[in-house]
Amino acid sequence: MTDVKQLITEHLDIWLTAETEKKSGRGRSSGSNDTIYGVKKLRELILDLAFQGKLVAHSSTSSEDFLNRIKSVRDKLVKDKIIKKNKILPIDKDEIVPYKLPVNWAWEKLGNLGVITSSSRVHQKDWQSEGIPFYRAREIVKLAQYASVENDLFISNDLYSELIKQGTVPEYKDIMLTGVGTIGVPYIVNETDKFYFKDASVLIFKNIAKFEPYYFERFFKSPLWNKQIHEDSMGTTVHTLTIVRANEILVPIPPLEEQYRIVEKVDELMQLCDQLEQQQTLSSDAHATLVDTLLKALTESSDADEFQENWQRIVANFDVLFTTEYSIEQLKQTILQLAVMGKLVKQDPSDEPASELLKKIADEKAKLIKEGKIKKTKPLPEIAEDEKPFELPSGWEYTHLESQVLESGAGWSPSCDPQPRVGNAWGVLKVSAVSWDKFNPSVNRTGFVGDFFI
């Protein structure tokens, strides 16, 4: 049996030195949007081992007892006309299972372990600002992450009572699964939960046998689950989780008492991962603070000697300081800041002062105004001393941007076809083409014949 705890503690350097992975945006590695990549892979390894039967000692009993219990409950509910009789989903002898299981485990399709369905349609006219919470996929994701959610959609108590009669209302120990967006995110319904959910956006796994759902909830977070729900039989990426697809997912089933031990061991190891992640986050915070301090000293150097002293301090520790996305981004920003402060290259007294260049631009603008080629603009006030962010080198000047260009404008938007341009047709760029720190020329609309762009 693999001793995962020993595997973690004996190889901390591997798990903790892996690059921090950003989920979204940029910033210091202490934010909630960041995960330590090594620890993320460790979590996946723990779940992989758990559902391969390699995490805890095996039981002497078989999973058959557990599966028979579910079948017995299903048969009774069908007989009592509480649920409809569904065709049992067999595992074909030619069907390829993900891997070989321990002898007392079994593969079973998810649809045979409960009832997977969606909600009854709730029309937009029935949405209210108060009453019974009405959740979409986004609210289920937040519930799964934070155990609470601020909701803005509700339905009436009367409608909720009608839906109860239809049998699709979430009940204690059922599991909600997101069907759109980030698909397959699980949330176990608590004893005090009272809500309804949007059809197609969210699926519900009705836990008809009322077994403890935690083994299945952990499975719904595993790499095996994610691989199955995100790829179809042809290897194409899937963006929605349908009832049909969810029914066909293969689940490794151990004996019931082994399920409990697996959940306990997984939770124990995940807590260790939390501690490792917190330890690395604190270390990353300290590293980011050091980088910020040293780079700030560089930009705030009062003279050339102090600048050299501060720069040499950075050079001596360069390979230690600039190892993360955040630190490299800060270095880039510092280089740009030093450039506009006149501290990046040596000053040459023989260079023409900036005042001469500004005078030439002013003369050219005056000439074009006189010729009627550009419009005269209102003179801008002189830049006051307290407006200047830092002292410039000799020969440099502060000026308004408008005084350095002949003319500026906001552009215009002619009538366009909403589709992107093809071939040599004219295209009008959309705002999103120049957002997020990059230029994307393909984000455009086709200009009609007769439109001219200068």
Coordinates of C-alpha atoms in Angstrom, one line a residue, residues 77-444:
L77 CA -39.3 2.9 -5.2
V78 CA -40.3 1.8 -8.7
K79 CA -42.9 -0.6 -7.2
D80 CA -44.3 2.2 -5.0
K81 CA -44.4 4.4 -8.1
I82 CA -42.2 7.0 -6.5
I83 CA -39.6 6.9 -9.3
K84 CA -39.9 5.7 -12.9
K85 CA -38.4 2.4 -13.9
N86 CA -35.2 3.1 -15.9
K87 CA -33.2 0.7 -18.0
I88 CA -30.2 -0.6 -16.1
L89 CA -27.0 0.6 -17.8
P90 CA -24.8 -2.4 -18.3
I91 CA -21.0 -2.2 -18.8
D92 CA -20.3 -3.9 -22.1
K93 CA -17.7 -6.6 -22.2
D94 CA -16.1 -4.6 -25.0
E95 CA -16.2 -1.4 -23.0
I96 CA -12.8 -0.1 -22.0
V97 CA -12.6 0.6 -18.3
P98 CA -10.0 3.2 -17.1
Y99 CA -7.9 0.7 -15.1
K100 CA -7.9 -2.6 -13.1
L101 CA -9.6 -2.4 -9.7
P102 CA -8.9 -4.4 -6.5
V103 CA -10.7 -7.8 -6.6
N104 CA -13.5 -6.7 -4.1
W105 CA -14.2 -3.5 -6.0
A106 CA -16.4 -3.1 -9.1
W107 CA -17.0 -0.6 -11.9
E108 CA -20.5 0.8 -12.0
K109 CA -22.2 3.4 -14.1
L110 CA -23.3 6.5 -12.2
G111 CA -26.8 6.2 -13.5
N112 CA -27.2 2.8 -11.8
L113 CA -26.2 4.3 -8.4
G114 CA -29.0 6.8 -8.1
V115 CA -31.3 8.9 -10.2
I116 CA -29.8 11.7 -12.3
T117 CA -32.2 14.3 -13.5
S118 CA -32.7 18.0 -13.8
S119 CA -35.3 20.4 -12.6
S120 CA -38.8 21.3 -13.9
R121 CA -38.7 24.4 -16.0
V122 CA -39.1 27.6 -14.0
H123 CA -40.0 30.5 -16.3
Q124 CA -38.4 33.9 -15.9
K125 CA -41.8 35.4 -15.1
D126 CA -41.8 33.3 -11.9
W127 CA -38.5 34.7 -10.7
Q128 CA -38.8 36.9 -7.6
S129 CA -36.6 39.1 -5.4
E130 CA -37.4 37.1 -2.3
G131 CA -38.7 33.6 -1.3
I132 CA -37.1 30.3 -1.9
P133 CA -33.5 30.6 -3.4
F134 CA -33.3 29.7 -7.1
Y135 CA -29.7 28.6 -8.0
R136 CA -27.9 28.5 -11.3
A137 CA -24.6 26.8 -11.9
R138 CA -22.6 29.8 -10.6
E139 CA -24.4 29.6 -7.2
I140 CA -23.7 25.9 -6.9
V141 CA -20.0 26.5 -7.6
K142 CA -20.0 29.2 -4.8
L143 CA -21.8 26.9 -2.4
A144 CA -19.2 24.1 -3.1
Q145 CA -16.4 26.6 -2.5
Y146 CA -17.7 28.7 0.4
A147 CA -20.7 26.8 1.8
S148 CA -22.8 30.0 1.4
V149 CA -23.8 32.2 -1.5
E150 CA -25.4 35.6 -2.0
N151 CA -28.3 35.0 -4.3
D152 CA -30.5 37.4 -6.3
L153 CA -33.1 35.0 -7.7
F154 CA -36.0 33.4 -5.8
I155 CA -39.3 31.6 -6.4
S156 CA -42.5 31.7 -4.4
N157 CA -43.3 29.3 -1.6
D158 CA -46.4 28.2 -3.5
L159 CA -44.4 27.3 -6.6
Y160 CA -41.8 25.5 -4.4
S161 CA -44.6 23.4 -2.8
E162 CA -45.8 22.4 -6.3
L163 CA -42.3 21.4 -7.3
I164 CA -42.0 19.2 -4.2
K165 CA -45.0 17.1 -5.5
Q166 CA -43.0 16.5 -8.7
G167 CA -40.1 15.0 -6.7
T168 CA -37.3 17.1 -8.1
V169 CA -36.6 19.2 -5.1
P170 CA -33.1 18.8 -3.6
E171 CA -33.1 16.7 -0.4
Y172 CA -30.6 15.9 2.3
K173 CA -27.6 13.9 0.9
D174 CA -28.5 14.5 -2.7
I175 CA -25.6 15.8 -4.8
M176 CA -25.9 18.8 -7.1
L177 CA -23.7 18.8 -10.2
T178 CA -23.0 21.9 -12.5
G179 CA -24.0 21.2 -16.1
V180 CA -22.6 24.4 -17.7
G181 CA -19.6 26.7 -17.1
T182 CA -17.2 24.9 -14.9
I183 CA -19.0 21.5 -15.4
G184 CA -19.2 18.7 -12.9
V185 CA -18.7 20.7 -9.7
P186 CA -20.4 18.8 -6.8
Y187 CA -22.3 20.2 -3.8
I188 CA -23.8 17.9 -1.1
V189 CA -27.3 19.1 0.0
N190 CA -27.3 19.8 3.7
E191 CA -30.1 19.0 6.1
T192 CA -31.0 22.7 6.4
D193 CA -30.8 23.5 2.7
K194 CA -34.0 24.7 1.0
F195 CA -33.6 25.8 -2.6
Y196 CA -34.5 25.0 -6.2
F197 CA -32.3 25.1 -9.3
K198 CA -32.3 25.9 -13.0
D199 CA -33.0 23.2 -15.5
A200 CA -30.0 22.2 -17.8
S201 CA -27.7 24.5 -15.9
V202 CA -27.6 22.1 -12.9
L203 CA -28.1 18.4 -12.6
I204 CA -29.1 16.5 -9.4
F205 CA -27.9 13.1 -8.4
K206 CA -30.8 11.8 -6.3
N207 CA -29.3 9.7 -3.6
I208 CA -32.2 7.2 -3.5
A209 CA -30.5 4.8 -1.0
K210 CA -29.5 7.7 1.3
F211 CA -26.0 6.4 1.7
E212 CA -23.3 8.7 3.0
P213 CA -22.4 10.8 -0.1
Y214 CA -18.9 11.9 0.8
Y215 CA -17.1 9.1 -1.2
F216 CA -19.0 10.2 -4.3
E217 CA -18.4 13.9 -3.6
R218 CA -14.7 13.2 -3.5
F219 CA -14.9 11.2 -6.7
F220 CA -16.6 14.2 -8.4
K221 CA -13.4 16.1 -7.7
S222 CA -11.0 13.5 -9.1
P223 CA -9.0 13.6 -12.3
L224 CA -10.9 10.4 -13.4
W225 CA -14.2 12.2 -13.1
N226 CA -13.0 15.3 -14.9
K227 CA -11.4 13.3 -17.7
Q228 CA -14.6 11.4 -18.3
I229 CA -16.9 14.4 -18.3
H230 CA -14.7 16.6 -20.5
E231 CA -14.0 14.2 -23.3
D232 CA -16.4 12.3 -25.6
S233 CA -15.7 9.0 -27.2
M234 CA -13.9 10.7 -30.0
G235 CA -11.6 12.7 -27.7
T236 CA -13.4 16.0 -28.4
T237 CA -13.6 18.5 -25.5
V238 CA -17.1 18.7 -24.0
H239 CA -18.5 22.0 -22.5
T240 CA -21.7 20.8 -21.0
L241 CA -22.7 17.9 -18.7
T242 CA -25.9 16.3 -19.8
I243 CA -28.1 13.7 -18.0
V244 CA -27.3 11.1 -20.7
R245 CA -23.5 11.7 -20.3
A246 CA -23.6 11.7 -16.5
N247 CA -25.5 8.4 -16.5
E248 CA -22.7 6.7 -18.5
I249 CA -19.8 7.8 -16.2
L250 CA -17.8 4.9 -14.8
V251 CA -17.4 5.0 -11.0
P252 CA -15.0 2.7 -9.0
I253 CA -17.1 1.2 -6.2
P254 CA -15.4 -0.3 -3.0
P255 CA -17.2 -1.9 -0.1
L256 CA -19.1 0.6 2.0
E257 CA -16.7 0.5 5.0
E258 CA -13.8 1.0 2.7
Q259 CA -15.5 4.1 1.3
Y260 CA -15.5 5.6 4.8
R261 CA -11.8 4.9 5.2
I262 CA -11.0 6.4 1.9
V263 CA -12.9 9.6 2.7
E264 CA -11.1 9.9 6.0
K265 CA -7.6 9.3 4.5
V266 CA -8.3 11.7 1.6
D267 CA -9.4 14.4 4.0
E268 CA -6.4 13.9 6.2
L269 CA -4.0 14.2 3.2
M270 CA -5.9 17.2 1.8
Q271 CA -5.4 19.0 5.2
L272 CA -1.7 18.3 4.8
C273 CA -1.8 19.8 1.3
D274 CA -3.6 22.9 2.8
Q275 CA -0.7 23.3 5.3
L276 CA 1.9 23.0 2.6
E277 CA 0.1 25.5 0.4
Q278 CA -0.2 28.0 3.4
Q279 CA 3.5 27.5 4.1
Q280 CA 4.5 28.2 0.5
T281 CA 2.1 31.2 0.4
L282 CA 3.8 32.8 3.4
S283 CA 7.2 32.2 1.9
S284 CA 6.0 33.7 -1.4
D285 CA 4.7 36.7 0.4
A286 CA 8.0 37.3 2.0
H287 CA 9.8 36.8 -1.3
A288 CA 7.5 39.3 -3.1
T289 CA 8.0 41.9 -0.3
L290 CA 11.8 41.6 -0.7
V291 CA 11.6 42.0 -4.5
D292 CA 9.3 45.1 -4.1
T293 CA 11.6 46.7 -1.5
L294 CA 14.8 46.2 -3.5
L295 CA 13.2 47.5 -6.8
K296 CA 11.7 50.5 -5.0
A297 CA 15.2 51.3 -3.6
L298 CA 16.4 51.3 -7.2
T299 CA 13.8 53.8 -8.5
E300 CA 14.2 56.0 -5.5
S301 CA 18.0 56.3 -5.6
S302 CA 19.0 59.9 -5.1
D303 CA 22.2 59.8 -7.2
A304 CA 24.4 57.6 -9.5
D305 CA 26.4 56.2 -6.6
E306 CA 23.3 55.1 -4.6
F307 CA 21.8 53.7 -7.8
Q308 CA 24.9 51.6 -8.5
E309 CA 24.9 50.3 -4.9
N310 CA 21.3 49.3 -5.0
W311 CA 21.7 47.7 -8.5
Q312 CA 24.7 45.6 -7.3
R313 CA 22.6 44.3 -4.4
I314 CA 20.0 43.1 -6.9
V315 CA 22.6 41.7 -9.3
A316 CA 24.3 39.7 -6.5
N317 CA 20.9 37.9 -5.8
F318 CA 19.4 38.0 -9.3
D319 CA 18.8 34.3 -9.7
V320 CA 17.1 34.1 -6.3
L321 CA 15.0 37.2 -6.6
F322 CA 13.5 36.7 -10.1
T323 CA 12.0 33.2 -10.1
T324 CA 8.2 33.9 -10.1
E325 CA 5.8 35.5 -12.6
Y326 CA 5.1 38.3 -10.1
S327 CA 8.8 39.1 -9.6
I328 CA 9.6 39.1 -13.3
E329 CA 6.6 41.3 -14.0
Q330 CA 7.8 43.8 -11.3
L331 CA 11.3 43.8 -12.8
K332 CA 9.8 44.7 -16.3
Q333 CA 7.8 47.5 -14.7
T334 CA 10.8 48.8 -12.9
I335 CA 12.9 48.9 -16.1
L336 CA 10.1 50.9 -17.8
Q337 CA 10.0 53.3 -14.8
L338 CA 13.8 53.8 -14.8
A339 CA 13.6 54.5 -18.5
V340 CA 11.1 57.4 -18.2
M341 CA 13.0 58.7 -15.1
G342 CA 16.2 59.0 -17.2
K343 CA 18.1 56.4 -15.1
L344 CA 18.4 53.6 -17.6
V345 CA 21.2 55.0 -19.9
K346 CA 24.0 57.5 -19.4
Q347 CA 23.2 61.1 -20.1
D348 CA 25.1 62.8 -23.0
P349 CA 25.5 66.6 -22.5
S350 CA 25.9 67.0 -26.3
D351 CA 22.4 65.7 -27.0
E352 CA 19.9 68.3 -28.2
P353 CA 17.7 69.2 -25.2
A354 CA 14.0 68.2 -25.2
S355 CA 13.0 71.8 -25.2
E356 CA 14.3 72.1 -28.8
L357 CA 12.3 69.1 -29.9
L358 CA 9.1 70.5 -28.3
K359 CA 9.7 73.9 -30.0
K360 CA 9.9 72.1 -33.5
I361 CA 6.7 70.3 -32.8
A362 CA 5.0 73.5 -31.8
D363 CA 6.2 75.3 -34.9
E364 CA 4.9 72.4 -37.1
K365 CA 1.5 72.4 -35.4
A366 CA 1.3 76.2 -35.9
K367 CA 2.1 75.8 -39.6
L368 CA -0.6 73.1 -40.1
I369 CA -3.2 75.2 -38.2
K370 CA -2.4 78.2 -40.4
E371 CA -2.9 75.9 -43.5
G372 CA -6.2 74.7 -42.1
K373 CA -5.0 71.1 -42.0
I374 CA -5.6 70.6 -38.3
K375 CA -7.8 72.5 -35.8
K376 CA -6.4 74.9 -33.2
T377 CA -6.8 73.6 -29.6
K378 CA -7.1 75.4 -26.4
P379 CA -3.7 76.0 -24.8
L380 CA -3.0 73.8 -21.8
P381 CA -1.8 75.3 -18.5
E382 CA 1.9 75.0 -17.5
I383 CA 2.8 72.0 -15.4
A384 CA 3.1 73.0 -11.8
E385 CA 6.1 71.8 -9.7
D386 CA 3.8 69.8 -7.4
E387 CA 2.4 68.0 -10.4
K388 CA 5.8 66.6 -11.4
P389 CA 6.2 63.0 -10.0
F390 CA 10.0 63.1 -9.9
E391 CA 13.0 65.2 -10.9
L392 CA 14.2 64.8 -14.4
P393 CA 17.8 64.9 -15.7
S394 CA 19.2 68.0 -17.3
G395 CA 17.9 68.5 -20.8
W396 CA 14.6 66.6 -20.2
E397 CA 11.2 68.3 -20.0
Y398 CA 7.8 67.6 -18.6
T399 CA 5.1 68.3 -21.1
H400 CA 1.4 67.4 -21.9
L401 CA 0.9 64.5 -24.3
E402 CA -1.1 66.7 -26.6
S403 CA 1.8 69.0 -27.2
Q404 CA 3.8 66.1 -28.6
V405 CA 1.4 65.0 -31.3
L406 CA -0.2 66.9 -34.2
E407 CA -3.7 65.7 -33.6
S408 CA -5.6 63.2 -31.5
G409 CA -9.1 61.8 -31.6
A410 CA -11.4 59.0 -30.5
G411 CA -12.1 57.5 -33.9
W412 CA -15.5 56.8 -35.3
S413 CA -17.7 53.7 -36.0
P414 CA -19.2 53.3 -39.4
S415 CA -22.0 50.8 -40.1
C416 CA -20.5 47.3 -40.1
D417 CA -21.3 43.7 -40.6
P418 CA -20.9 42.0 -37.2
Q419 CA -18.8 39.2 -38.8
P420 CA -15.0 39.6 -38.8
R421 CA -13.4 40.8 -42.1
V422 CA -12.3 38.2 -44.7
G423 CA -9.3 38.6 -47.0
N424 CA -8.4 42.2 -47.9
A425 CA -11.7 43.7 -46.7
W426 CA -11.7 46.7 -44.4
G427 CA -12.2 45.9 -40.7
V428 CA -13.2 48.0 -37.7
L429 CA -11.4 47.0 -34.5
K430 CA -13.5 46.4 -31.4
V431 CA -12.5 47.6 -27.9
S432 CA -11.7 44.0 -26.9
A433 CA -9.0 43.8 -29.6
V434 CA -6.7 46.0 -27.5
S435 CA -7.6 44.9 -24.1
W436 CA -5.8 42.6 -21.6
D437 CA -2.3 43.8 -22.5
K438 CA -2.3 42.4 -26.0
F439 CA -3.4 43.3 -29.5
N440 CA -5.8 40.9 -31.2
P441 CA -6.4 42.0 -34.8
S442 CA -8.9 39.2 -35.4
V443 CA -11.4 40.9 -33.1
N444 CA -13.1 43.2 -35.7

